[in-house]
Every structure is written in C-alpha cells, then in structure tokens.
Amino acid sequence: MSVFQELVGQAEAIEEIQRASAAARSIVAASDGSPAHSSAMSHAWLFTGPPGSGRSYAARAFAAALLCSGDEPGCGECAGCRAVLANNHPDVDIVSTELVTISADEVRSYVSKSYLAPSSGKWRIFIIEDADRMISRTTNVLLKAIEEPAPRTVWMLCTAAVADVLPTIRSRCRNINLVTPDVEDVARLLVERDGVDPKDAMIAARASQAHIGVARALATDPEAGLLRKNTLDALLSVRGVGDAVVAAQRLLDADAMHGRNANGAKKKGSKASTESDRDAEAREKMMDALGLDSSGRIPASVRSQLITDKDNAKRRQTRRERDMLDRELIYMQSFFRDVLVVQLETGINLVNSDYEQQVYQRAQMLTPEQAVEKIDALSLARERLKGNVAALLTMEAALISTR
Ligand SMILES: [Zn+2]
C-alpha cells in the first residue's frame, strides 16, 4: 500500500510530492558526477492546510518517498518507507511540541545535526510540526540552516496557513497546500484502513467535519465519542444563566477526569496517556542523576533546570486542556451550523446527523440571525481561549450565549 493512500482528497499535493521525489532520486543517482539540480526538488518545504487535512502526515509521506528503495518512491513496503512511517528512521527527525512554543535550543540542536551526512546516503529530513509555535528568535536560528542547507538536508515545515511563518522563511520554502478532504473520502478511509462500519464511519466523518484524526478518534475511541456527546448534551441542557454555569463546570470536570483516566489507563495510541508519567519520571531520573532525593537540598546550579522541567509539565497540561476545550467549542459551533443549514433549507448534509431531531427543534426556536450570532459568540470564545482567558469563565460565557 503506497504511503500516499492515506492522503485522501489531496491529488494535487500528491502529484507535486511524487514529482519532487523522482527528481530527488536523479539527484542522488547523479551525485558522483555533476550536481544535477532539478527544479522539482527543494531543500525547504512548507506544508499548509486546515487542521486535520493531514499536513504532517503529508510531510512524513514525502520523507518516506525520499528514503524509499522501492520501484515507485513511497511504495510503503520497503524498509525505508516502513521506518519513516513508524517514526524510527535515523535520518528523519520530527520536531513536535506538546508545549506552547518550540524552544530555540531545540531547533539549534537540529540545525547542528542538519550538517551531518545522512546515514542512508540519501537525505536527512527534519519535519517541524506546528511551525507557527516558533517565536521569531527561534525562526532566525532556523533561517540560516535553510539559507545555506547541507547538500542532502530537507526541511519540512507544517502549519495551517502560509502567513503563520515569517516572510524570510516563507520565501525560501516551496509551498504544498492541502485542502479539506470530502467527508465521503474520510469515511472511506475509516472503513478501509480501520475496519469501521460504513454507517459509523459516515457519522464520525461528518461530526469531525472531515478532520481525519478526529474522525478516527470518534469512530474508534469511546472516550472521544463521549467528549462530543457530553459537549452537545451540555449545550442542549442550557436554558438559563444558572444552567450555563453548571454545564460549564461539569464540562471542565469531565475534561479533568478524561485526562486523569487517560493517564491511569495508559491507553495505547493516546498521546495524553503517558505525559504526566513521563514528566514525573524525567524529574525523578534527573534528581537521581544529581544525587538528590526529593527531601534533600537542591543546589542553586540545578534549581533552574528543575524549575524549567516543572514549568514545561505545567505548560503541557495547559495546552492539553485548551485543545480539549477548543474541540468542545468546535462541536458546539457545528451544532448551530446544522441549525442554520436546516433553517436556510440548503439541502446540505448535517454535521451531527445523530442529533437530527434536536437540530430541527432548535431550528424552529431560533431565527437564522440568532443562529449566526451563536456561531460568532463561540468563535469569540475560541479566540479568548487562545489569548489565555480563564477557561471556566470563557466556557460559561460561551454556554450563556448559546441559550
Ligand atoms: Zn518504499
């Protein structure tokens, strides 16, 4: 199965990646003679597209194609392809962060590494997920490496929009833009790859609004389904201000429990599952290495490092909570989007087809203008959360606005 098969609805992007991979092969083949430079290949790429369109997967598929030894680049069968997709190819580094920002030190260490020759003899690849989480100081560290790259190094940056990256970087990257896939394509992927029942796959693909990762979670992870159900039920329970306050608190409590359960159960494939454990473990290991026990005195020289670790753990937790709340607000927005679809008699499919009855009820209670107002109010809540406004207050205000 080709590495591109999971890249549903992205024919244009796939074509460009395949062209570049073919050109890259001829560069590798010609490297003993003249440096054959092909315009189809570049040292720096910027993958853009809406969340869930698969931009970081697209970057990994490209990396696989560059390191593939099969007949067609990106065969998905050879050792190179398989290692890249399993995230354990020695020539591929994936820079992702669970923190709010990517640190300059981290990028600096990758930049030094980028000047080493690749062990495969082909390419050394760095994929920076969430490139928008680099602050400008960090970006400057990267700029130099992109301006004067080692001959066999390829940088792949992923972010939602081209504008997320500084112009100096942007102008040196080739852009591959991914689009929101069709709901039908996402559903088909869930059926073919994950063995999901076609009817459930369609409900999940619609409810996720064609976000591949969310669709898969909704179809295969009962907790993800529960999060959506809790959110929509909370939304429907609100009649007055008092209800909104209660519902907001209940949602936040459920989130906290969701995080705790995930930590306790160590569920495979769930990113949240081991983060706290990992934080605690890292701290303990470091205390050990320094010959300290938790009751002992900490020398000033190591104190700052310990504080940094603790801060990082806290920031990871914060980001996890914010991501969950954002997802809940998206679910609420999708409900009013459905209300509007019904009111305007557009004949477009509902996102929440399993809440059809409630959507129709609400469509009769509100005017289309009111439905739009609620969608806007929820957008505002999402903006506020990004701006670090207190979570409980934001959710209360959001739920009050949906009455
Ligand atoms: Zn291959």
mmCIF file of C-alpha atoms and ligand atoms in Angstrom:
data_model
loop_
_atom_site.group_PDB
_atom_site.id
_atom_site.type_symbol
_atom_site.label_atom_id
_atom_site.label_comp_id
_atom_site.label_asym_id
_atom_site.label_seq_id
_atom_site.Cartn_x
_atom_site.Cartn_y
_atom_site.Cartn_z
ATOM 1 C CA MET A 1 0.000 0.000 0.000
ATOM 2 C CA SER A 2 1.529 3.289 -1.118
ATOM 3 C CA VAL A 3 2.299 5.888 1.535
ATOM 4 C CA PHE A 4 0.013 8.282 -0.339
ATOM 5 C CA GLN A 5 -3.114 6.209 0.102
ATOM 6 C CA GLU A 6 -3.918 7.804 3.455
ATOM 7 C CA LEU A 7 -3.621 11.261 1.947
ATOM 8 C CA VAL A 8 -7.264 11.342 0.957
ATOM 9 C CA GLY A 9 -8.553 14.039 -1.370
ATOM 10 C CA GLN A 10 -5.097 15.573 -1.957
ATOM 11 C CA ALA A 11 -4.410 14.677 -5.587
ATOM 12 C CA GLU A 12 -2.534 17.898 -6.347
ATOM 13 C CA ALA A 13 -0.256 17.676 -3.323
ATOM 14 C CA ILE A 14 0.497 14.018 -4.053
ATOM 15 C CA GLU A 15 1.430 14.837 -7.621
ATOM 16 C CA GLU A 16 3.867 17.528 -6.513
ATOM 17 C CA ILE A 17 5.452 15.266 -3.894
ATOM 18 C CA GLN A 18 5.851 12.473 -6.420
ATOM 19 C CA ARG A 19 7.475 14.834 -8.916
ATOM 20 C CA ALA A 20 9.891 16.071 -6.262
ATOM 21 C CA SER A 21 10.681 12.519 -5.107
ATOM 22 C CA ALA A 22 11.504 11.429 -8.649
ATOM 23 C CA ALA A 23 13.763 14.470 -9.078
ATOM 24 C CA ALA A 24 15.394 13.713 -5.732
ATOM 25 C CA ARG A 25 16.245 10.214 -6.951
ATOM 26 C CA SER A 26 18.016 11.534 -10.002
ATOM 27 C CA ILE A 27 19.982 13.945 -7.786
ATOM 28 C CA VAL A 28 21.118 11.048 -5.588
ATOM 29 C CA ALA A 29 21.933 8.920 -8.647
ATOM 30 C CA ALA A 30 23.974 11.693 -10.266
ATOM 31 C CA SER A 31 25.789 12.751 -7.124
ATOM 32 C CA ASP A 32 29.105 11.143 -8.101
ATOM 33 C CA GLY A 33 29.144 13.201 -11.303
ATOM 34 C CA SER A 34 27.789 16.670 -11.830
ATOM 35 C CA PRO A 35 25.370 18.014 -9.239
ATOM 36 C CA ALA A 36 22.177 17.600 -11.241
ATOM 37 C CA HIS A 37 19.807 20.160 -9.802
ATOM 38 C CA SER A 38 16.206 19.758 -10.659
ATOM 39 C CA SER A 39 13.680 22.498 -10.104
ATOM 40 C CA ALA A 40 11.147 19.926 -8.886
ATOM 41 C CA MET A 41 13.172 19.293 -5.721
ATOM 42 C CA SER A 42 13.907 21.829 -2.990
ATOM 43 C CA HIS A 43 15.662 21.948 0.383
ATOM 44 C CA ALA A 44 12.773 23.584 2.180
ATOM 45 C CA TRP A 45 9.073 22.893 2.042
ATOM 46 C CA LEU A 46 6.087 24.438 3.741
ATOM 47 C CA PHE A 47 3.042 22.193 4.173
ATOM 48 C CA THR A 48 -0.098 24.202 4.810
ATOM 49 C CA GLY A 49 -3.725 23.216 5.225
ATOM 50 C CA PRO A 50 -6.574 23.296 7.715
ATOM 51 C CA PRO A 51 -6.273 21.213 10.899
ATOM 52 C CA GLY A 52 -6.998 17.581 10.155
ATOM 53 C CA SER A 53 -6.223 17.789 6.449
ATOM 54 C CA GLY A 54 -3.152 15.665 7.131
ATOM 55 C CA ARG A 55 -0.299 18.121 6.609
ATOM 56 C CA SER A 56 2.123 16.418 8.986
ATOM 57 C CA TYR A 57 1.224 13.046 7.510
ATOM 58 C CA ALA A 58 1.890 14.507 4.048
ATOM 59 C CA ALA A 59 5.350 15.584 5.197
ATOM 60 C CA ARG A 60 6.084 12.099 6.513
ATOM 61 C CA ALA A 61 4.833 10.512 3.287
ATOM 62 C CA PHE A 62 7.212 12.800 1.407
ATOM 63 C CA ALA A 63 10.070 11.818 3.720
ATOM 64 C CA ALA A 64 9.237 8.151 3.115
ATOM 65 C CA ALA A 65 9.271 8.712 -0.638
ATOM 66 C CA LEU A 66 12.701 10.367 -0.406
ATOM 67 C CA LEU A 67 14.138 7.448 1.590
ATOM 68 C CA CYS A 68 12.266 4.725 -0.309
ATOM 69 C CA SER A 69 14.175 1.975 -2.076
ATOM 70 C CA GLY A 70 11.143 0.542 -3.883
ATOM 71 C CA ASP A 71 10.446 0.916 -7.600
ATOM 72 C CA GLU A 72 7.990 3.754 -7.097
ATOM 73 C CA PRO A 73 9.058 6.348 -4.486
ATOM 74 C CA GLY A 74 6.762 5.924 -1.465
ATOM 75 C CA CYS A 75 5.983 2.253 -2.086
ATOM 76 C CA GLY A 76 5.043 1.778 1.560
ATOM 77 C CA GLU A 77 6.571 -1.709 1.584
ATOM 78 C CA CYS A 78 10.349 -1.228 1.713
ATOM 79 C CA ALA A 79 12.346 -0.869 4.938
ATOM 80 C CA GLY A 80 12.828 2.872 4.331
ATOM 81 C CA CYS A 81 9.140 3.631 3.932
ATOM 82 C CA ARG A 82 8.193 1.498 6.885
ATOM 83 C CA ALA A 83 10.783 3.034 9.201
ATOM 84 C CA VAL A 84 9.714 6.578 8.330
ATOM 85 C CA LEU A 85 6.031 5.847 8.887
ATOM 86 C CA ALA A 86 6.848 4.161 12.197
ATOM 87 C CA ASN A 87 8.772 7.303 13.232
ATOM 88 C CA ASN A 88 12.050 5.468 13.673
ATOM 89 C CA HIS A 89 14.174 6.235 10.639
ATOM 90 C CA PRO A 90 17.594 7.538 11.738
ATOM 91 C CA ASP A 91 17.580 10.222 9.025
ATOM 92 C CA VAL A 92 14.203 11.689 9.925
ATOM 93 C CA ASP A 93 13.664 13.958 12.908
ATOM 94 C CA ILE A 94 10.188 15.093 13.787
ATOM 95 C CA VAL A 95 10.087 18.277 15.815
ATOM 96 C CA SER A 96 6.726 18.459 17.508
ATOM 97 C CA THR A 97 5.792 20.123 20.715
ATOM 98 C CA GLU A 98 3.267 19.490 23.401
ATOM 99 C CA LEU A 99 4.262 22.849 24.803
ATOM 100 C CA VAL A 100 3.060 26.232 23.760
ATOM 101 C CA THR A 101 6.255 27.085 21.874
ATOM 102 C CA ILE A 102 9.191 25.281 20.235
ATOM 103 C CA SER A 103 12.367 26.298 22.035
ATOM 104 C CA ALA A 104 15.334 27.908 20.302
ATOM 105 C CA ASP A 105 17.716 25.425 21.942
ATOM 106 C CA GLU A 106 15.811 22.540 20.474
ATOM 107 C CA VAL A 107 15.916 23.995 16.980
ATOM 108 C CA ARG A 108 19.598 24.853 17.401
ATOM 109 C CA SER A 109 20.409 21.209 18.119
ATOM 110 C CA TYR A 110 18.578 20.125 14.958
ATOM 111 C CA VAL A 111 20.359 22.768 12.933
ATOM 112 C CA SER A 112 23.777 21.391 14.001
ATOM 113 C CA LYS A 113 22.599 17.904 13.193
ATOM 114 C CA SER A 114 21.427 19.040 9.760
ATOM 115 C CA TYR A 115 25.053 19.379 8.641
ATOM 116 C CA LEU A 116 25.782 15.683 9.209
ATOM 117 C CA ALA A 117 25.598 13.417 6.166
ATOM 118 C CA PRO A 118 22.544 11.147 6.144
ATOM 119 C CA SER A 119 23.211 7.563 7.233
ATOM 120 C CA SER A 120 21.126 6.216 4.355
ATOM 121 C CA GLY A 121 23.261 8.018 1.785
ATOM 122 C CA LYS A 122 20.104 9.710 0.543
ATOM 123 C CA TRP A 123 18.543 12.550 2.515
ATOM 124 C CA ARG A 124 18.419 13.878 6.068
ATOM 125 C CA ILE A 125 14.965 15.216 6.821
ATOM 126 C CA PHE A 126 13.595 17.480 9.552
ATOM 127 C CA ILE A 127 9.847 17.819 9.906
ATOM 128 C CA ILE A 128 8.707 20.714 12.080
ATOM 129 C CA GLU A 129 5.085 20.216 13.032
ATOM 130 C CA ASP A 130 3.350 23.320 14.374
ATOM 131 C CA ALA A 131 5.905 25.644 12.777
ATOM 132 C CA ASP A 132 3.719 28.511 13.985
ATOM 133 C CA ARG A 133 4.836 27.675 17.523
ATOM 134 C CA MET A 134 8.291 29.055 16.836
ATOM 135 C CA ILE A 135 8.892 32.534 18.112
ATOM 136 C CA SER A 136 10.929 34.835 15.851
ATOM 137 C CA ARG A 137 14.199 34.298 17.748
ATOM 138 C CA THR A 138 13.846 30.572 17.106
ATOM 139 C CA THR A 139 12.938 31.160 13.490
ATOM 140 C CA ASN A 140 16.163 33.096 12.997
ATOM 141 C CA VAL A 141 18.138 30.083 14.171
ATOM 142 C CA LEU A 142 16.406 28.048 11.503
ATOM 143 C CA LEU A 143 16.728 30.674 8.796
ATOM 144 C CA LYS A 144 20.482 30.245 8.499
ATOM 145 C CA ALA A 145 20.135 26.488 8.002
ATOM 146 C CA ILE A 146 17.513 26.985 5.326
ATOM 147 C CA GLU A 147 19.534 29.675 3.554
ATOM 148 C CA GLU A 148 22.669 27.544 3.421
ATOM 149 C CA PRO A 149 21.489 23.962 3.664
ATOM 150 C CA ALA A 150 23.748 20.942 3.650
ATOM 151 C CA PRO A 151 23.526 19.292 0.216
ATOM 152 C CA ARG A 152 21.327 16.437 1.363
ATOM 153 C CA THR A 153 19.206 18.088 4.025
ATOM 154 C CA VAL A 154 15.498 18.772 3.589
ATOM 155 C CA TRP A 155 13.403 20.901 5.948
ATOM 156 C CA MET A 156 9.645 20.378 6.028
ATOM 157 C CA LEU A 157 7.579 22.894 7.993
ATOM 158 C CA CYS A 158 3.912 22.296 8.738
ATOM 159 C CA THR A 159 1.380 24.917 9.692
ATOM 160 C CA ALA A 160 -2.200 25.977 8.986
ATOM 161 C CA ALA A 161 -1.513 28.977 6.761
ATOM 162 C CA VAL A 162 1.427 30.437 4.858
ATOM 163 C CA ALA A 163 1.036 33.636 6.884
ATOM 164 C CA ASP A 164 1.913 31.750 10.100
ATOM 165 C CA VAL A 165 5.571 31.705 9.096
ATOM 166 C CA LEU A 166 7.848 34.739 8.867
ATOM 167 C CA PRO A 167 8.294 36.106 5.324
ATOM 168 C CA THR A 168 12.049 35.420 5.427
ATOM 169 C CA ILE A 169 11.388 31.714 5.907
ATOM 170 C CA ARG A 170 8.334 31.602 3.691
ATOM 171 C CA SER A 171 10.165 32.998 0.693
ATOM 172 C CA ARG A 172 12.691 30.172 0.856
ATOM 173 C CA CYS A 173 10.168 27.356 1.089
ATOM 174 C CA ARG A 174 8.196 25.614 -1.617
ATOM 175 C CA ASN A 175 4.553 25.525 -0.550
ATOM 176 C CA ILE A 176 2.382 22.428 -0.695
ATOM 177 C CA ASN A 177 -1.183 23.287 0.198
ATOM 178 C CA LEU A 178 -3.609 20.653 1.419
ATOM 179 C CA VAL A 179 -7.352 21.077 1.204
ATOM 180 C CA THR A 180 -10.169 19.872 3.466
ATOM 181 C CA PRO A 181 -10.979 16.404 2.150
ATOM 182 C CA ASP A 182 -14.502 15.314 1.246
ATOM 183 C CA VAL A 183 -16.481 13.728 4.066
ATOM 184 C CA GLU A 184 -17.030 10.676 1.827
ATOM 185 C CA ASP A 185 -13.273 10.244 1.335
ATOM 186 C CA VAL A 186 -12.626 10.408 5.088
ATOM 187 C CA ALA A 187 -15.378 7.866 5.755
ATOM 188 C CA ARG A 188 -13.963 5.517 3.118
ATOM 189 C CA LEU A 189 -10.522 5.710 4.738
ATOM 190 C CA LEU A 190 -12.007 4.756 8.125
ATOM 191 C CA VAL A 191 -13.749 1.759 6.547
ATOM 192 C CA GLU A 192 -10.772 0.561 4.519
ATOM 193 C CA ARG A 193 -7.972 1.203 6.983
ATOM 194 C CA ASP A 194 -9.573 0.953 10.411
ATOM 195 C CA GLY A 195 -12.339 -1.540 9.630
ATOM 196 C CA VAL A 196 -15.043 0.833 10.881
ATOM 197 C CA ASP A 197 -18.659 0.029 9.991
ATOM 198 C CA PRO A 198 -19.633 2.228 6.974
ATOM 199 C CA LYS A 199 -22.580 3.856 8.773
ATOM 200 C CA ASP A 200 -20.493 4.739 11.861
ATOM 201 C CA ALA A 201 -17.683 5.938 9.601
ATOM 202 C CA MET A 202 -20.021 8.376 7.889
ATOM 203 C CA ILE A 203 -21.368 9.726 11.205
ATOM 204 C CA ALA A 204 -17.823 10.190 12.516
ATOM 205 C CA ALA A 205 -16.533 11.785 9.303
ATOM 206 C CA ARG A 206 -19.429 14.262 9.326
ATOM 207 C CA ALA A 207 -19.201 15.009 13.049
ATOM 208 C CA SER A 208 -15.460 15.683 12.707
ATOM 209 C CA GLN A 209 -16.119 17.978 9.730
ATOM 210 C CA ALA A 210 -13.648 15.930 7.681
ATOM 211 C CA HIS A 211 -10.840 16.183 10.238
ATOM 212 C CA ILE A 212 -9.121 12.824 9.659
ATOM 213 C CA GLY A 213 -7.630 12.431 13.145
ATOM 214 C CA VAL A 214 -10.785 13.476 14.975
ATOM 215 C CA ALA A 215 -12.912 11.252 12.724
ATOM 216 C CA ARG A 216 -10.753 8.254 13.519
ATOM 217 C CA ALA A 217 -10.888 9.002 17.264
ATOM 218 C CA LEU A 218 -14.662 9.399 17.174
ATOM 219 C CA ALA A 219 -15.072 6.109 15.331
ATOM 220 C CA THR A 220 -12.597 4.039 17.318
ATOM 221 C CA ASP A 221 -12.124 5.622 20.756
ATOM 222 C CA PRO A 222 -15.175 5.543 23.065
ATOM 223 C CA GLU A 223 -13.738 8.407 25.156
ATOM 224 C CA ALA A 224 -13.564 10.731 22.158
ATOM 225 C CA GLY A 225 -17.176 9.909 21.338
ATOM 226 C CA LEU A 226 -18.118 10.607 24.928
ATOM 227 C CA LEU A 227 -16.409 14.007 24.868
ATOM 228 C CA ARG A 228 -18.530 15.020 21.877
ATOM 229 C CA LYS A 229 -21.714 13.627 23.395
ATOM 230 C CA ASN A 230 -21.085 15.374 26.731
ATOM 231 C CA THR A 231 -20.500 18.640 24.920
ATOM 232 C CA LEU A 232 -23.637 18.515 22.807
ATOM 233 C CA ASP A 233 -25.712 17.346 25.759
ATOM 234 C CA ALA A 234 -24.349 20.195 27.905
ATOM 235 C CA LEU A 235 -25.240 22.617 25.145
ATOM 236 C CA LEU A 236 -28.783 21.255 24.910
ATOM 237 C CA SER A 237 -29.276 21.368 28.683
ATOM 238 C CA VAL A 238 -28.784 25.125 28.917
ATOM 239 C CA ARG A 239 -31.988 27.136 29.362
ATOM 240 C CA GLY A 240 -30.811 29.950 31.611
ATOM 241 C CA VAL A 241 -27.680 31.517 33.070
ATOM 242 C CA GLY A 242 -27.721 29.122 36.032
ATOM 243 C CA ASP A 243 -27.755 26.104 33.701
ATOM 244 C CA ALA A 244 -24.848 27.537 31.742
ATOM 245 C CA VAL A 245 -22.726 27.934 34.854
ATOM 246 C CA VAL A 246 -23.488 24.383 35.956
ATOM 247 C CA ALA A 247 -22.879 22.959 32.479
ATOM 248 C CA ALA A 248 -19.538 24.774 32.083
ATOM 249 C CA GLN A 249 -18.302 23.431 35.411
ATOM 250 C CA ARG A 250 -19.477 19.939 34.510
ATOM 251 C CA LEU A 251 -17.636 20.041 31.178
ATOM 252 C CA LEU A 252 -14.415 21.154 32.842
ATOM 253 C CA ASP A 253 -14.735 18.444 35.483
ATOM 254 C CA ALA A 254 -15.325 15.847 32.769
ATOM 255 C CA ASP A 255 -12.220 17.067 30.920
ATOM 256 C CA ALA A 256 -10.122 16.796 34.048
ATOM 257 C CA MET A 257 -11.382 13.272 34.591
ATOM 258 C CA HIS A 258 -10.814 12.415 30.951
ATOM 259 C CA GLY A 259 -7.173 13.485 31.363
ATOM 260 C CA ARG A 260 -6.793 11.505 34.590
ATOM 261 C CA ASN A 261 -8.383 8.365 33.133
ATOM 262 C CA ALA A 262 -6.128 8.530 30.133
ATOM 263 C CA ASN A 263 -3.122 8.835 32.437
ATOM 264 C CA GLY A 264 -4.195 5.936 34.578
ATOM 265 C CA ALA A 265 -5.172 3.566 31.809
ATOM 266 C CA LYS A 266 -2.053 4.114 29.693
ATOM 267 C CA LYS A 267 -4.139 3.583 26.641
ATOM 268 C CA LYS A 268 -2.109 2.724 23.561
ATOM 269 C CA GLY A 269 -2.004 5.400 20.911
ATOM 270 C CA SER A 270 -3.395 8.063 23.171
ATOM 271 C CA LYS A 271 -0.962 10.913 23.331
ATOM 272 C CA ALA A 272 -2.252 12.191 26.632
ATOM 273 C CA SER A 273 -1.805 8.826 28.310
ATOM 274 C CA THR A 274 1.764 8.946 29.480
ATOM 275 C CA GLU A 275 2.679 12.601 29.585
ATOM 276 C CA SER A 276 2.291 13.071 33.316
ATOM 277 C CA ASP A 277 4.073 9.813 33.964
ATOM 278 C CA ARG A 278 6.836 10.938 31.692
ATOM 279 C CA ASP A 279 7.141 14.273 33.482
ATOM 280 C CA ALA A 280 7.350 12.589 36.854
ATOM 281 C CA GLU A 281 9.802 10.030 35.567
ATOM 282 C CA ALA A 282 12.052 12.631 33.953
ATOM 283 C CA ARG A 283 12.119 14.609 37.181
ATOM 284 C CA GLU A 284 12.966 11.567 39.248
ATOM 285 C CA LYS A 285 15.682 10.459 36.873
ATOM 286 C CA MET A 286 17.220 13.883 36.997
ATOM 287 C CA MET A 287 17.118 14.021 40.795
ATOM 288 C CA ASP A 288 18.809 10.627 40.828
ATOM 289 C CA ALA A 289 21.457 11.686 38.367
ATOM 290 C CA LEU A 290 22.238 14.682 40.538
ATOM 291 C CA GLY A 291 22.416 12.546 43.647
ATOM 292 C CA LEU A 292 19.431 14.276 45.184
ATOM 293 C CA ASP A 293 16.427 12.840 46.880
ATOM 294 C CA SER A 294 13.126 14.659 46.979
ATOM 295 C CA SER A 295 13.685 15.789 50.543
ATOM 296 C CA GLY A 296 17.300 16.881 50.016
ATOM 297 C CA ARG A 297 18.522 20.368 49.433
ATOM 298 C CA ILE A 298 18.824 21.478 45.808
ATOM 299 C CA PRO A 299 21.958 23.383 44.821
ATOM 300 C CA ALA A 300 21.286 26.676 43.079
ATOM 301 C CA SER A 301 23.044 25.439 39.952
ATOM 302 C CA VAL A 302 20.456 22.748 39.247
ATOM 303 C CA ARG A 303 17.498 24.554 40.654
ATOM 304 C CA SER A 304 16.727 26.450 37.456
ATOM 305 C CA GLN A 305 16.717 23.264 35.387
ATOM 306 C CA LEU A 306 14.277 21.622 37.757
ATOM 307 C CA ILE A 307 12.055 24.664 37.608
ATOM 308 C CA THR A 308 12.142 24.604 33.794
ATOM 309 C CA ASP A 309 11.066 20.966 33.782
ATOM 310 C CA LYS A 310 8.243 21.713 36.154
ATOM 311 C CA ASP A 311 7.154 24.687 34.047
ATOM 312 C CA ASN A 312 7.171 22.542 30.927
ATOM 313 C CA ALA A 313 4.993 19.933 32.568
ATOM 314 C CA LYS A 314 2.554 22.617 33.582
ATOM 315 C CA ARG A 315 2.527 24.142 30.095
ATOM 316 C CA ARG A 316 1.914 20.723 28.536
ATOM 317 C CA GLN A 317 -1.062 20.274 30.838
ATOM 318 C CA THR A 318 -2.380 23.723 29.944
ATOM 319 C CA ARG A 319 -2.112 23.077 26.241
ATOM 320 C CA ARG A 320 -3.884 19.736 26.613
ATOM 321 C CA GLU A 321 -6.764 21.392 28.453
ATOM 322 C CA ARG A 322 -7.027 24.211 25.941
ATOM 323 C CA ASP A 323 -7.034 21.802 22.987
ATOM 324 C CA MET A 324 -9.861 19.856 24.577
ATOM 325 C CA LEU A 325 -11.920 22.984 25.256
ATOM 326 C CA ASP A 326 -11.328 24.199 21.715
ATOM 327 C CA ARG A 327 -12.589 20.881 20.370
ATOM 328 C CA GLU A 328 -15.725 21.242 22.539
ATOM 329 C CA LEU A 329 -16.370 24.733 21.187
ATOM 330 C CA ILE A 330 -15.979 23.402 17.628
ATOM 331 C CA TYR A 331 -18.606 20.749 18.362
ATOM 332 C CA MET A 332 -20.970 23.434 19.669
ATOM 333 C CA GLN A 333 -20.391 25.565 16.586
ATOM 334 C CA SER A 334 -21.116 22.607 14.351
ATOM 335 C CA PHE A 335 -24.495 22.203 16.066
ATOM 336 C CA PHE A 336 -25.561 25.764 15.217
ATOM 337 C CA ARG A 337 -24.107 25.379 11.750
ATOM 338 C CA ASP A 338 -26.550 22.473 11.357
ATOM 339 C CA VAL A 339 -29.391 24.621 12.724
ATOM 340 C CA LEU A 340 -28.614 27.203 10.060
ATOM 341 C CA VAL A 341 -28.434 24.548 7.343
ATOM 342 C CA VAL A 342 -31.945 23.417 8.275
ATOM 343 C CA GLN A 343 -33.317 26.968 8.548
ATOM 344 C CA LEU A 344 -31.967 28.000 5.179
ATOM 345 C CA GLU A 345 -33.206 24.758 3.589
ATOM 346 C CA THR A 346 -29.929 24.357 1.768
ATOM 347 C CA GLY A 347 -30.221 20.576 1.475
ATOM 348 C CA ILE A 348 -26.613 20.257 2.701
ATOM 349 C CA ASN A 349 -25.905 17.228 4.915
ATOM 350 C CA LEU A 350 -25.905 17.730 8.677
ATOM 351 C CA VAL A 351 -22.592 17.500 10.530
ATOM 352 C CA ASN A 352 -24.365 15.998 13.543
ATOM 353 C CA SER A 353 -26.648 13.576 11.771
ATOM 354 C CA ASP A 354 -27.140 11.656 15.023
ATOM 355 C CA TYR A 355 -28.628 14.815 16.637
ATOM 356 C CA GLU A 356 -31.030 15.492 13.805
ATOM 357 C CA GLN A 357 -34.121 15.761 15.974
ATOM 358 C CA GLN A 358 -32.542 18.283 18.350
ATOM 359 C CA VAL A 359 -31.221 20.311 15.418
ATOM 360 C CA TYR A 360 -34.699 20.570 13.902
ATOM 361 C CA GLN A 361 -36.190 21.564 17.256
ATOM 362 C CA ARG A 362 -33.644 24.330 17.712
ATOM 363 C CA ALA A 363 -34.100 25.490 14.130
ATOM 364 C CA GLN A 364 -37.736 26.283 14.952
ATOM 365 C CA MET A 365 -36.897 28.118 18.173
ATOM 366 C CA LEU A 366 -34.328 30.485 16.643
ATOM 367 C CA THR A 367 -34.127 32.853 13.711
ATOM 368 C CA PRO A 368 -31.235 32.388 11.267
ATOM 369 C CA GLU A 369 -29.752 35.662 12.573
ATOM 370 C CA GLN A 370 -29.730 34.250 16.090
ATOM 371 C CA ALA A 371 -28.045 31.059 14.878
ATOM 372 C CA VAL A 372 -25.325 33.145 13.224
ATOM 373 C CA GLU A 373 -24.906 35.175 16.427
ATOM 374 C CA LYS A 374 -24.309 31.987 18.390
ATOM 375 C CA ILE A 375 -21.731 30.728 15.917
ATOM 376 C CA ASP A 376 -19.966 34.095 16.212
ATOM 377 C CA ALA A 377 -20.109 34.030 20.015
ATOM 378 C CA LEU A 378 -18.473 30.601 20.000
ATOM 379 C CA SER A 379 -15.754 31.857 17.619
ATOM 380 C CA LEU A 380 -15.092 34.654 20.075
ATOM 381 C CA ALA A 381 -14.784 32.105 22.907
ATOM 382 C CA ARG A 382 -12.210 30.156 20.873
ATOM 383 C CA GLU A 383 -10.225 33.359 20.327
ATOM 384 C CA ARG A 384 -10.357 34.151 24.042
ATOM 385 C CA LEU A 385 -9.059 30.728 24.967
ATOM 386 C CA LYS A 386 -6.081 31.261 22.663
ATOM 387 C CA GLY A 387 -5.499 34.553 24.438
ATOM 388 C CA ASN A 388 -5.310 32.717 27.760
ATOM 389 C CA VAL A 389 -8.531 33.984 29.268
ATOM 390 C CA ALA A 390 -9.626 31.822 32.224
ATOM 391 C CA ALA A 391 -11.143 28.592 30.932
ATOM 392 C CA LEU A 392 -14.164 28.406 33.231
ATOM 393 C CA LEU A 393 -15.227 31.997 32.581
ATOM 394 C CA THR A 394 -14.865 31.550 28.830
ATOM 395 C CA MET A 395 -16.915 28.366 28.789
ATOM 396 C CA GLU A 396 -19.607 29.941 30.981
ATOM 397 C CA ALA A 397 -19.863 32.930 28.666
ATOM 398 C CA ALA A 398 -19.935 30.647 25.632
ATOM 399 C CA LEU A 399 -22.729 28.499 27.046
ATOM 400 C CA ILE A 400 -24.724 31.538 28.170
ATOM 401 C CA SER A 401 -24.530 32.849 24.605
ATOM 402 C CA THR A 402 -25.977 29.612 23.233
ATOM 403 C CA ARG A 403 -29.246 29.818 25.165
HETATM 404 ZN ZN ZN B 1 9.407 2.376 -0.139
#
